[in-house]
PDB file of C-alpha atoms in Angstrom:
ATOM      1  CA  MET A   1     -13.809   0.094  28.980  1.00  0.00           C
ATOM      2  CA  SER A   2     -11.639  -1.238  26.164  1.00  0.00           C
ATOM      3  CA  VAL A   3      -8.512   0.546  25.005  1.00  0.00           C
ATOM      4  CA  ILE A   4     -10.242   1.417  21.716  1.00  0.00           C
ATOM      5  CA  THR A   5     -13.150   3.082  23.526  1.00  0.00           C
ATOM      6  CA  VAL A   6     -10.852   5.042  25.828  1.00  0.00           C
ATOM      7  CA  GLU A   7      -8.707   6.257  22.931  1.00  0.00           C
ATOM      8  CA  ARG A   8     -11.790   7.268  20.964  1.00  0.00           C
ATOM      9  CA  ILE A   9     -13.061   9.333  23.880  1.00  0.00           C
ATOM     10  CA  LYS A  10      -9.635  10.919  24.378  1.00  0.00           C
ATOM     11  CA  LEU A  11      -9.309  11.774  20.697  1.00  0.00           C
ATOM     12  CA  PHE A  12     -12.691  13.437  20.343  1.00  0.00           C
ATOM     13  CA  SER A  13     -12.421  15.307  23.636  1.00  0.00           C
ATOM     14  CA  THR A  14      -9.949  17.714  22.000  1.00  0.00           C
ATOM     15  CA  ARG A  15     -10.530  20.264  19.257  1.00  0.00           C
ATOM     16  CA  SER A  16      -7.707  19.321  16.898  1.00  0.00           C
ATOM     17  CA  PRO A  17      -9.424  16.267  15.308  1.00  0.00           C
ATOM     18  CA  TRP A  18     -12.543  18.288  14.567  1.00  0.00           C
ATOM     19  CA  TRP A  19     -10.580  21.134  13.026  1.00  0.00           C
ATOM     20  CA  CYS A  20      -8.435  18.751  11.005  1.00  0.00           C
ATOM     21  CA  MET A  21     -11.509  16.973   9.628  1.00  0.00           C
ATOM     22  CA  VAL A  22     -13.067  20.302   8.642  1.00  0.00           C
ATOM     23  CA  VAL A  23      -9.867  21.530   6.982  1.00  0.00           C
ATOM     24  CA  ALA A  24      -9.396  18.221   5.135  1.00  0.00           C
ATOM     25  CA  ALA A  25     -12.961  18.346   3.816  1.00  0.00           C
ATOM     26  CA  VAL A  26     -12.716  21.983   2.780  1.00  0.00           C
ATOM     27  CA  LEU A  27      -9.427  21.392   0.945  1.00  0.00           C
ATOM     28  CA  THR A  28     -10.641  18.394  -1.018  1.00  0.00           C
ATOM     29  CA  LEU A  29     -14.131  19.670  -1.802  1.00  0.00           C
ATOM     30  CA  GLY A  30     -13.011  23.243  -2.460  1.00  0.00           C
ATOM     31  CA  LEU A  31     -10.252  22.275  -4.866  1.00  0.00           C
ATOM     32  CA  ALA A  32     -12.605  19.845  -6.598  1.00  0.00           C
ATOM     33  CA  ALA A  33     -15.076  22.685  -7.135  1.00  0.00           C
ATOM     34  CA  LEU A  34     -12.315  24.917  -8.501  1.00  0.00           C
ATOM     35  CA  ALA A  35     -11.057  22.194 -10.842  1.00  0.00           C
ATOM     36  CA  ALA A  36     -14.563  21.539 -12.122  1.00  0.00           C
ATOM     37  CA  GLY A  37     -15.309  25.223 -12.503  1.00  0.00           C
ATOM     38  CA  PHE A  38     -12.162  26.147 -14.431  1.00  0.00           C
ATOM     39  CA  THR A  39     -11.912  23.041 -16.616  1.00  0.00           C
ATOM     40  CA  GLN A  40     -15.525  22.512 -17.609  1.00  0.00           C
ATOM     41  CA  GLY A  41     -14.893  20.449 -20.701  1.00  0.00           C
ATOM     42  CA  THR A  42     -11.863  18.445 -19.610  1.00  0.00           C
ATOM     43  CA  VAL A  43     -12.443  17.663 -15.951  1.00  0.00           C
ATOM     44  CA  THR A  44     -11.701  14.031 -15.053  1.00  0.00           C
ATOM     45  CA  ILE A  45     -12.147  11.918 -11.939  1.00  0.00           C
ATOM     46  CA  GLY A  46      -8.441  12.416 -11.280  1.00  0.00           C
ATOM     47  CA  LEU A  47      -8.800  16.204 -11.289  1.00  0.00           C
ATOM     48  CA  THR A  48     -11.564  16.042  -8.683  1.00  0.00           C
ATOM     49  CA  GLN A  49      -9.065  14.354  -6.346  1.00  0.00           C
ATOM     50  CA  GLY A  50      -6.524  17.181  -6.598  1.00  0.00           C
ATOM     51  CA  GLY A  51      -6.897  18.216  -2.965  1.00  0.00           C
ATOM     52  CA  ALA A  52      -6.604  14.713  -1.576  1.00  0.00           C
ATOM     53  CA  GLN A  53      -2.853  14.891  -0.949  1.00  0.00           C
ATOM     54  CA  LEU A  54      -3.214  18.089   1.064  1.00  0.00           C
ATOM     55  CA  SER A  55      -6.084  16.567   3.024  1.00  0.00           C
ATOM     56  CA  GLN A  56      -3.905  13.520   3.634  1.00  0.00           C
ATOM     57  CA  MET A  57      -1.235  15.781   5.127  1.00  0.00           C
ATOM     58  CA  VAL A  58      -3.813  17.387   7.416  1.00  0.00           C
ATOM     59  CA  MET A  59      -4.969  14.011   8.735  1.00  0.00           C
ATOM     60  CA  MET A  60      -1.357  12.958   9.261  1.00  0.00           C
ATOM     61  CA  VAL A  61      -0.854  16.061  11.370  1.00  0.00           C
ATOM     62  CA  MET A  62      -3.924  15.102  13.395  1.00  0.00           C
ATOM     63  CA  ALA A  63      -2.589  11.563  13.872  1.00  0.00           C
ATOM     64  CA  ALA A  64       0.782  12.824  15.063  1.00  0.00           C
ATOM     65  CA  LEU A  65      -0.819  15.298  17.475  1.00  0.00           C
ATOM     66  CA  ALA A  66      -2.862  12.473  18.995  1.00  0.00           C
ATOM     67  CA  VAL A  67       0.446  11.150  20.350  1.00  0.00           C
ATOM     68  CA  THR A  68       2.714  14.159  20.774  1.00  0.00           C
ATOM     69  CA  THR A  69       0.204  16.184  22.789  1.00  0.00           C
ATOM     70  CA  GLU A  70       0.086  13.375  25.345  1.00  0.00           C
ATOM     71  CA  TYR A  71       3.851  13.484  25.663  1.00  0.00           C
ATOM     72  CA  ARG A  72       3.792  17.269  25.806  1.00  0.00           C
ATOM     73  CA  PHE A  73       1.325  17.476  28.694  1.00  0.00           C
ATOM     74  CA  GLY A  74       2.545  14.342  30.457  1.00  0.00           C
ATOM     75  CA  THR A  75      -0.779  12.499  30.215  1.00  0.00           C
ATOM     76  CA  ILE A  76       0.969   9.608  28.491  1.00  0.00           C
ATOM     77  CA  ARG A  77       2.359   8.594  31.905  1.00  0.00           C
ATOM     78  CA  THR A  78      -1.154   8.263  33.290  1.00  0.00           C
ATOM     79  CA  SER A  79      -2.166   6.282  30.218  1.00  0.00           C
ATOM     80  CA  PHE A  80       0.756   3.889  30.634  1.00  0.00           C
ATOM     81  CA  GLN A  81      -0.070   3.451  34.309  1.00  0.00           C
ATOM     82  CA  ALA A  82      -3.658   2.575  33.437  1.00  0.00           C
ATOM     83  CA  VAL A  83      -2.555   0.236  30.635  1.00  0.00           C
ATOM     84  CA  PRO A  84       0.900  -1.157  31.465  1.00  0.00           C
ATOM     85  CA  GLN A  85       1.044  -2.951  28.108  1.00  0.00           C
ATOM     86  CA  ARG A  86       2.319   0.054  26.193  1.00  0.00           C
ATOM     87  CA  ALA A  87       2.104  -1.646  22.818  1.00  0.00           C
ATOM     88  CA  ALA A  88      -1.594  -2.426  23.354  1.00  0.00           C
ATOM     89  CA  LEU A  89      -2.319   1.178  24.304  1.00  0.00           C
ATOM     90  CA  LEU A  90      -0.449   2.658  21.352  1.00  0.00           C
ATOM     91  CA  LEU A  91      -1.929   0.161  18.903  1.00  0.00           C
ATOM     92  CA  GLY A  92      -5.397   1.048  20.189  1.00  0.00           C
ATOM     93  CA  LYS A  93      -4.665   4.725  19.614  1.00  0.00           C
ATOM     94  CA  THR A  94      -3.345   3.900  16.149  1.00  0.00           C
ATOM     95  CA  ALA A  95      -6.455   1.894  15.275  1.00  0.00           C
ATOM     96  CA  VAL A  96      -8.771   4.760  16.264  1.00  0.00           C
ATOM     97  CA  VAL A  97      -6.792   7.381  14.374  1.00  0.00           C
ATOM     98  CA  ALA A  98      -6.387   5.182  11.287  1.00  0.00           C
ATOM     99  CA  ALA A  99     -10.108   4.362  11.193  1.00  0.00           C
ATOM    100  CA  LEU A 100     -11.031   8.039  11.449  1.00  0.00           C
ATOM    101  CA  SER A 101      -8.518   8.944   8.726  1.00  0.00           C
ATOM    102  CA  ALA A 102      -9.884   6.216   6.451  1.00  0.00           C
ATOM    103  CA  LEU A 103     -13.422   7.533   6.914  1.00  0.00           C
ATOM    104  CA  VAL A 104     -12.347  11.098   6.188  1.00  0.00           C
ATOM    105  CA  GLY A 105     -10.451   9.927   3.108  1.00  0.00           C
ATOM    106  CA  LEU A 106     -13.498   8.119   1.729  1.00  0.00           C
ATOM    107  CA  VAL A 107     -15.895  10.962   2.474  1.00  0.00           C
ATOM    108  CA  ALA A 108     -13.534  13.540   0.984  1.00  0.00           C
ATOM    109  CA  SER A 109     -12.828  11.422  -2.104  1.00  0.00           C
ATOM    110  CA  PHE A 110     -16.411  10.594  -3.013  1.00  0.00           C
ATOM    111  CA  GLY A 111     -17.537  14.060  -1.912  1.00  0.00           C
ATOM    112  CA  ALA A 112     -15.051  15.652  -4.316  1.00  0.00           C
ATOM    113  CA  TRP A 113     -16.294  13.343  -7.076  1.00  0.00           C
ATOM    114  CA  GLY A 114     -19.857  14.437  -6.286  1.00  0.00           C
ATOM    115  CA  ILE A 115     -18.839  18.108  -6.379  1.00  0.00           C
ATOM    116  CA  GLY A 116     -17.257  17.500  -9.764  1.00  0.00           C
ATOM    117  CA  ASN A 117     -20.521  16.056 -11.062  1.00  0.00           C
ATOM    118  CA  ILE A 118     -22.416  19.103  -9.830  1.00  0.00           C
ATOM    119  CA  PHE A 119     -20.094  21.789 -11.199  1.00  0.00           C
ATOM    120  CA  ALA A 120     -19.051  20.027 -14.412  1.00  0.00           C
ATOM    121  CA  LYS A 121     -22.331  18.616 -15.617  1.00  0.00           C
ATOM    122  CA  GLY A 122     -21.083  18.127 -19.158  1.00  0.00           C
ATOM    123  CA  ALA A 123     -18.082  16.037 -18.133  1.00  0.00           C
ATOM    124  CA  ASP A 124     -18.099  12.254 -18.058  1.00  0.00           C
ATOM    125  CA  LEU A 125     -17.312  11.413 -14.450  1.00  0.00           C
ATOM    126  CA  SER A 126     -18.890   7.986 -14.423  1.00  0.00           C
ATOM    127  CA  ILE A 127     -16.883   5.287 -12.639  1.00  0.00           C
ATOM    128  CA  ASN A 128     -16.359   2.668 -15.321  1.00  0.00           C
ATOM    129  CA  THR A 129     -13.047   0.982 -14.590  1.00  0.00           C
ATOM    130  CA  GLY A 130     -11.262  -0.716 -11.732  1.00  0.00           C
ATOM    131  CA  ALA A 131      -8.601   1.990 -11.842  1.00  0.00           C
ATOM    132  CA  GLU A 132     -11.229   4.675 -11.266  1.00  0.00           C
ATOM    133  CA  TRP A 133     -12.720   2.755  -8.345  1.00  0.00           C
ATOM    134  CA  ARG A 134      -9.209   2.331  -6.967  1.00  0.00           C
ATOM    135  CA  LEU A 135      -8.559   6.068  -7.181  1.00  0.00           C
ATOM    136  CA  LEU A 136     -11.749   6.917  -5.299  1.00  0.00           C
ATOM    137  CA  ALA A 137     -12.101   4.098  -2.763  1.00  0.00           C
ATOM    138  CA  GLY A 138      -8.348   3.667  -2.391  1.00  0.00           C
ATOM    139  CA  GLN A 139      -8.048   7.055  -0.711  1.00  0.00           C
ATOM    140  CA  GLY A 140      -9.410   5.476   2.456  1.00  0.00           C
ATOM    141  CA  LEU A 141      -6.606   2.897   2.518  1.00  0.00           C
ATOM    142  CA  VAL A 142      -3.928   5.480   1.808  1.00  0.00           C
ATOM    143  CA  PHE A 143      -5.266   7.869   4.463  1.00  0.00           C
ATOM    144  CA  ALA A 144      -5.356   5.045   7.039  1.00  0.00           C
ATOM    145  CA  LEU A 145      -1.797   3.851   6.340  1.00  0.00           C
ATOM    146  CA  SER A 146      -0.551   7.443   6.320  1.00  0.00           C
ATOM    147  CA  ALA A 147      -2.086   7.891   9.768  1.00  0.00           C
ATOM    148  CA  VAL A 148      -0.230   4.794  10.999  1.00  0.00           C
ATOM    149  CA  ILE A 149       3.033   6.300   9.752  1.00  0.00           C
ATOM    150  CA  ALA A 150       2.181   9.605  11.435  1.00  0.00           C
ATOM    151  CA  VAL A 151       1.473   7.946  14.786  1.00  0.00           C
ATOM    152  CA  ALA A 152       4.758   6.034  14.536  1.00  0.00           C
ATOM    153  CA  ILE A 153       6.679   9.237  13.826  1.00  0.00           C
ATOM    154  CA  GLY A 154       4.884  10.917  16.723  1.00  0.00           C
ATOM    155  CA  ILE A 155       5.917   8.108  19.086  1.00  0.00           C
ATOM    156  CA  LEU A 156       9.523   8.285  17.910  1.00  0.00           C
ATOM    157  CA  ILE A 157       9.891  12.081  17.889  1.00  0.00           C
ATOM    158  CA  ARG A 158       7.540  12.894  20.807  1.00  0.00           C
ATOM    159  CA  GLN A 159       7.567  16.554  19.879  1.00  0.00           C
ATOM    160  CA  SER A 160       4.788  18.104  17.808  1.00  0.00           C
ATOM    161  CA  ALA A 161       6.757  20.587  15.707  1.00  0.00           C
ATOM    162  CA  GLY A 162       9.443  18.070  14.752  1.00  0.00           C
ATOM    163  CA  ALA A 163       6.980  15.307  13.910  1.00  0.00           C
ATOM    164  CA  ILE A 164       4.785  17.617  11.833  1.00  0.00           C
ATOM    165  CA  ALA A 165       7.808  19.003   9.961  1.00  0.00           C
ATOM    166  CA  ILE A 166       8.922  15.493   8.994  1.00  0.00           C
ATOM    167  CA  LEU A 167       5.420  14.415   7.958  1.00  0.00           C
ATOM    168  CA  ILE A 168       4.888  17.432   5.730  1.00  0.00           C
ATOM    169  CA  LEU A 169       8.355  17.883   4.254  1.00  0.00           C
ATOM    170  CA  TRP A 170       9.062  14.226   3.481  1.00  0.00           C
ATOM    171  CA  PRO A 171       6.189  13.501   1.060  1.00  0.00           C
ATOM    172  CA  LEU A 172       5.826  17.000  -0.355  1.00  0.00           C
ATOM    173  CA  LEU A 173       9.488  17.973  -0.724  1.00  0.00           C
ATOM    174  CA  VAL A 174      12.111  15.361   0.087  1.00  0.00           C
ATOM    175  CA  GLU A 175      10.775  12.569  -2.123  1.00  0.00           C
ATOM    176  CA  ASN A 176      10.498  15.000  -5.044  1.00  0.00           C
ATOM    177  CA  LEU A 177      14.081  16.170  -4.535  1.00  0.00           C
ATOM    178  CA  PHE A 178      15.395  12.631  -4.960  1.00  0.00           C
ATOM    179  CA  ASN A 179      15.047  13.093  -8.720  1.00  0.00           C
ATOM    180  CA  LEU A 180      17.809  15.710  -8.603  1.00  0.00           C
ATOM    181  CA  ILE A 181      20.392  13.201  -7.335  1.00  0.00           C
ATOM    182  CA  PRO A 182      22.518  11.900 -10.239  1.00  0.00           C
ATOM    183  CA  LYS A 183      22.325   8.209 -11.217  1.00  0.00           C
ATOM    184  CA  VAL A 184      20.420   6.874  -8.196  1.00  0.00           C
ATOM    185  CA  GLY A 185      17.868   9.664  -7.788  1.00  0.00           C
ATOM    186  CA  ASP A 186      15.215   8.170 -10.045  1.00  0.00           C
ATOM    187  CA  ASP A 187      15.349   4.812  -8.291  1.00  0.00           C
ATOM    188  CA  MET A 188      15.210   6.462  -4.872  1.00  0.00           C
ATOM    189  CA  SER A 189      12.109   8.346  -5.945  1.00  0.00           C
ATOM    190  CA  ARG A 190      10.408   5.275  -7.431  1.00  0.00           C
ATOM    191  CA  TRP A 191      10.937   3.323  -4.207  1.00  0.00           C
ATOM    192  CA  SER A 192       9.923   6.095  -1.821  1.00  0.00           C
ATOM    193  CA  PRO A 193       6.915   5.212   0.370  1.00  0.00           C
ATOM    194  CA  PHE A 194       4.589   8.063  -0.533  1.00  0.00           C
ATOM    195  CA  GLN A 195       5.474   7.810  -4.208  1.00  0.00           C
ATOM    196  CA  ASN A 196       4.227   4.233  -4.061  1.00  0.00           C
ATOM    197  CA  ALA A 197       1.060   5.341  -2.294  1.00  0.00           C
ATOM    198  CA  ALA A 198       0.478   7.706  -5.215  1.00  0.00           C
ATOM    199  CA  SER A 199       1.386   4.883  -7.591  1.00  0.00           C
ATOM    200  CA  PHE A 200      -1.375   2.725  -6.103  1.00  0.00           C
ATOM    201  CA  LEU A 201      -3.933   5.461  -6.683  1.00  0.00           C
ATOM    202  CA  ASN A 202      -2.806   6.865 -10.005  1.00  0.00           C
ATOM    203  CA  GLN A 203      -1.817   3.911 -12.165  1.00  0.00           C
ATOM    204  CA  GLY A 204      -4.212   3.496 -15.055  1.00  0.00           C
ATOM    205  CA  GLN A 205      -5.668   6.997 -14.726  1.00  0.00           C
ATOM    206  CA  ASP A 206      -5.971   9.421 -17.624  1.00  0.00           C
ATOM    207  CA  PHE A 207      -5.181  12.891 -16.301  1.00  0.00           C
ATOM    208  CA  GLY A 208      -4.981  14.414 -19.735  1.00  0.00           C
ATOM    209  CA  VAL A 209      -1.177  14.701 -19.554  1.00  0.00           C
ATOM    210  CA  ASN A 210       0.404  11.504 -18.232  1.00  0.00           C
ATOM    211  CA  GLY A 211      -2.171   8.869 -18.999  1.00  0.00           C
ATOM    212  CA  PRO A 212      -1.918   5.130 -18.607  1.00  0.00           C
ATOM    213  CA  GLN A 213       1.011   5.088 -20.992  1.00  0.00           C
ATOM    214  CA  GLY A 214       3.079   6.686 -18.215  1.00  0.00           C
ATOM    215  CA  ASP A 215       2.591   3.822 -15.793  1.00  0.00           C
ATOM    216  CA  SER A 216       6.048   2.448 -16.611  1.00  0.00           C
ATOM    217  CA  GLN A 217       7.509   5.177 -14.377  1.00  0.00           C
ATOM    218  CA  TYR A 218       6.311   3.237 -11.317  1.00  0.00           C
ATOM    219  CA  ALA A 219       8.395   0.598  -9.575  1.00  0.00           C
ATOM    220  CA  MET A 220       5.609  -2.016  -9.366  1.00  0.00           C
ATOM    221  CA  GLY A 221       1.940  -2.632  -9.971  1.00  0.00           C
ATOM    222  CA  PRO A 222      -0.715  -0.764  -7.981  1.00  0.00           C
ATOM    223  CA  TRP A 223      -1.562  -3.423  -5.407  1.00  0.00           C
ATOM    224  CA  TRP A 224       2.069  -4.308  -4.825  1.00  0.00           C
ATOM    225  CA  ALA A 225       2.721  -0.586  -4.377  1.00  0.00           C
ATOM    226  CA  LEU A 226       0.015  -0.463  -1.695  1.00  0.00           C
ATOM    227  CA  LEU A 227       1.558  -3.500   0.019  1.00  0.00           C
ATOM    228  CA  TYR A 228       4.967  -1.800  -0.104  1.00  0.00           C
ATOM    229  CA  PHE A 229       3.501   1.344   1.471  1.00  0.00           C
ATOM    230  CA  ALA A 230       1.817  -0.803   4.137  1.00  0.00           C
ATOM    231  CA  GLY A 231       5.195  -2.448   4.791  1.00  0.00           C
ATOM    232  CA  TRP A 232       6.707   0.955   5.548  1.00  0.00           C
ATOM    233  CA  ALA A 233       3.844   1.728   7.922  1.00  0.00           C
ATOM    234  CA  ALA A 234       4.215  -1.621   9.703  1.00  0.00           C
ATOM    235  CA  ALA A 235       7.999  -1.322   9.979  1.00  0.00           C
ATOM    236  CA  LEU A 236       7.880   2.211  11.380  1.00  0.00           C
ATOM    237  CA  MET A 237       5.176   1.219  13.858  1.00  0.00           C
ATOM    238  CA  ALA A 238       7.210  -1.805  15.006  1.00  0.00           C
ATOM    239  CA  ILE A 239      10.257   0.416  15.576  1.00  0.00           C
ATOM    240  CA  ALA A 240       8.096   2.955  17.417  1.00  0.00           C
ATOM    241  CA  LEU A 241       6.591   0.318  19.719  1.00  0.00           C
ATOM    242  CA  VAL A 242      10.007  -1.069  20.602  1.00  0.00           C
ATOM    243  CA  SER A 243      11.236   2.464  21.291  1.00  0.00           C
ATOM    244  CA  ALA A 244       8.207   3.280  23.467  1.00  0.00           C
ATOM    245  CA  SER A 245       8.678   0.116  25.530  1.00  0.00           C
ATOM    246  CA  LYS A 246      12.323   0.902  26.291  1.00  0.00           C
ATOM    247  CA  ARG A 247      12.239   4.672  26.801  1.00  0.00           C
ATOM    248  CA  ASP A 248      10.902   6.530  29.812  1.00  0.00           C
ATOM    249  CA  ALA A 249       7.511   8.142  29.330  1.00  0.00           C
TER     250      ALA A 249
END
């Protein structure tokens, strides 16, 4: 069997991926229903995606656990014995987790948009612009790259609690605290990885508060922002693979 097939079987033989997928779906769809229900006349496509960031965090936790649980129970040694090319094994695991995260991101995104259409029948939720397509379909790309980052952190940290703490606190807290640092804080925030992931999704959207006129707050255009985020994912994965090849399992 190929590495991809083995990693897929290993991933779905545990409960955590199933629970994470359920929680991610419930968060996105549930918050979309709440947004549509409480803002009947002003609901936008952007509001239906309100739970996406939380769902993204859940899938990042799942991605990290796919690695750290193997280190915790020592099964990673057996895996490395079966596949001596550690980089190939870990890249196969990353590909499986990223593909699953991308699928969940797409299903959650378009599902939330569908829920918005059901609960806010009077709102105009038609997808008319490239920016709106980017917000909906782009969730899959962001979820996938976030999963790559999570796997890399899991390989580097090797411990579930530490990896999960970093993955949750960094995008939700640390990057937002950069703005409090005098002089350089704004630039640090604008060039943070997850801020650029949000930049890719949100530029050109009209959320009723900070519409397209607020796009100047971003460091670069949407597709360059996605490439920048992908660069972070690739760099962290490269560091993680080098670390895994040199450290004892």
